[in-house]
């Protein structure tokens, strides 16, 4: 295996309800979650997770959400030079 690949970490940002499924894959180095059960928990976990993700030194962020703009906003707020995501017609997610 290539040395660069050995030192690669993949973190996942997902909803708290997806935690067990994400962990069961044994793919991710870290699973960061946002709790969407209520406005207060959603806001608090979003801010806490955003702070944590901004502290990481990611080389690239990949946004797999095709329609919702929330993940594009989070990607932009993390503030990394290289981001990859969908450019879905009519959604204007790429402006973030």
Short mmCIF file of C-alpha atoms in Angstrom, two decimals:
data_model
loop_
_atom_site.label_atom_id
_atom_site.label_comp_id
_atom_site.label_asym_id
_atom_site.label_seq_id
_atom_site.Cartn_x
_atom_site.Cartn_y
_atom_site.Cartn_z
CA UNK A 1 0.00 0.00 0.00
CA UNK A 2 1.21 3.49 -0.84
CA UNK A 3 2.63 5.42 2.14
CA UNK A 4 0.34 8.37 1.48
CA UNK A 5 -2.71 6.13 1.63
CA UNK A 6 -1.58 4.62 4.93
CA UNK A 7 -1.63 8.08 6.50
CA UNK A 8 -4.99 9.10 5.06
CA UNK A 9 -7.88 9.73 7.42
CA UNK A 10 -11.49 10.02 6.35
CA UNK A 11 -13.86 11.85 8.67
CA UNK A 12 -17.63 11.86 8.18
CA UNK A 13 -20.13 14.54 9.12
CA UNK A 14 -23.62 13.11 9.36
CA UNK A 15 -26.80 13.27 11.40
CA UNK A 16 -26.68 11.69 14.84
CA UNK A 17 -29.28 9.13 13.73
CA UNK A 18 -26.75 7.75 11.20
CA UNK A 19 -23.95 7.18 13.73
CA UNK A 20 -24.36 3.41 14.15
CA UNK A 21 -24.49 2.81 10.40
CA UNK A 22 -21.41 4.95 9.80
CA UNK A 23 -19.41 3.28 12.56
CA UNK A 24 -20.37 -0.21 11.38
CA UNK A 25 -18.53 0.37 8.08
CA UNK A 26 -15.13 0.69 9.79
CA UNK A 27 -14.19 3.19 7.08
CA UNK A 28 -14.11 6.47 8.95
CA UNK A 29 -11.43 7.72 11.31
CA UNK A 30 -13.96 9.97 13.02
CA UNK A 31 -17.72 10.33 12.79
CA UNK A 32 -18.90 13.84 13.66
CA UNK A 33 -22.61 14.29 14.17
CA UNK A 34 -25.32 16.91 14.23
CA UNK A 35 -28.43 16.20 16.29
CA UNK A 36 -31.52 17.26 14.33
CA UNK A 37 -34.14 16.31 16.94
CA UNK A 38 -34.87 19.89 17.96
CA UNK A 39 -33.81 23.42 17.13
CA UNK A 40 -31.68 23.94 20.25
CA UNK A 41 -29.79 20.65 19.90
CA UNK A 42 -29.45 21.23 16.15
CA UNK A 43 -27.96 24.69 16.66
CA UNK A 44 -25.71 23.62 19.54
CA UNK A 45 -24.32 20.53 17.84
CA UNK A 46 -23.87 22.37 14.54
CA UNK A 47 -21.82 25.12 16.19
CA UNK A 48 -19.78 22.67 18.28
CA UNK A 49 -19.11 20.42 15.28
CA UNK A 50 -18.26 23.36 13.03
CA UNK A 51 -15.70 24.57 15.59
CA UNK A 52 -14.16 21.08 15.74
CA UNK A 53 -14.02 20.73 11.95
CA UNK A 54 -12.46 24.17 11.47
CA UNK A 55 -9.61 23.08 13.77
CA UNK A 56 -8.77 20.11 11.54
CA UNK A 57 -6.25 20.49 8.74
CA UNK A 58 -8.20 18.86 5.94
CA UNK A 59 -6.58 18.72 2.51
CA UNK A 60 -9.95 18.30 0.83
CA UNK A 61 -13.61 18.31 1.79
CA UNK A 62 -16.10 16.31 -0.28
CA UNK A 63 -19.79 17.22 -0.02
CA UNK A 64 -21.99 14.32 -1.11
CA UNK A 65 -25.33 16.09 -0.55
CA UNK A 66 -26.91 16.85 -3.89
CA UNK A 67 -29.93 18.98 -3.00
CA UNK A 68 -29.85 20.55 0.48
CA UNK A 69 -27.72 23.67 0.78
CA UNK A 70 -26.90 23.16 4.47
CA UNK A 71 -23.95 20.88 3.77
CA UNK A 72 -22.59 23.32 1.18
CA UNK A 73 -22.76 26.11 3.78
CA UNK A 74 -20.98 23.94 6.38
CA UNK A 75 -18.32 23.05 3.79
CA UNK A 76 -17.78 26.74 3.04
CA UNK A 77 -17.64 27.67 6.74
CA UNK A 78 -14.99 25.03 7.43
CA UNK A 79 -12.90 27.11 5.07
CA UNK A 80 -10.60 24.82 3.14
CA UNK A 81 -9.02 25.58 -0.20
CA UNK A 82 -10.07 22.36 -1.94
CA UNK A 83 -13.72 21.36 -1.85
CA UNK A 84 -15.62 18.97 -4.08
CA UNK A 85 -19.38 18.79 -4.45
CA UNK A 86 -22.35 18.69 -6.77
CA UNK A 87 -23.22 21.48 -9.13
CA UNK A 88 -26.89 20.58 -9.37
CA UNK A 89 -28.73 22.62 -11.96
CA UNK A 90 -30.99 25.25 -10.39
CA UNK A 91 -29.69 24.70 -6.84
CA UNK A 92 -26.75 27.17 -6.91
CA UNK A 93 -24.88 25.21 -4.22
CA UNK A 94 -21.55 25.93 -5.91
CA UNK A 95 -21.75 29.59 -4.89
CA UNK A 96 -21.00 28.63 -1.29
#
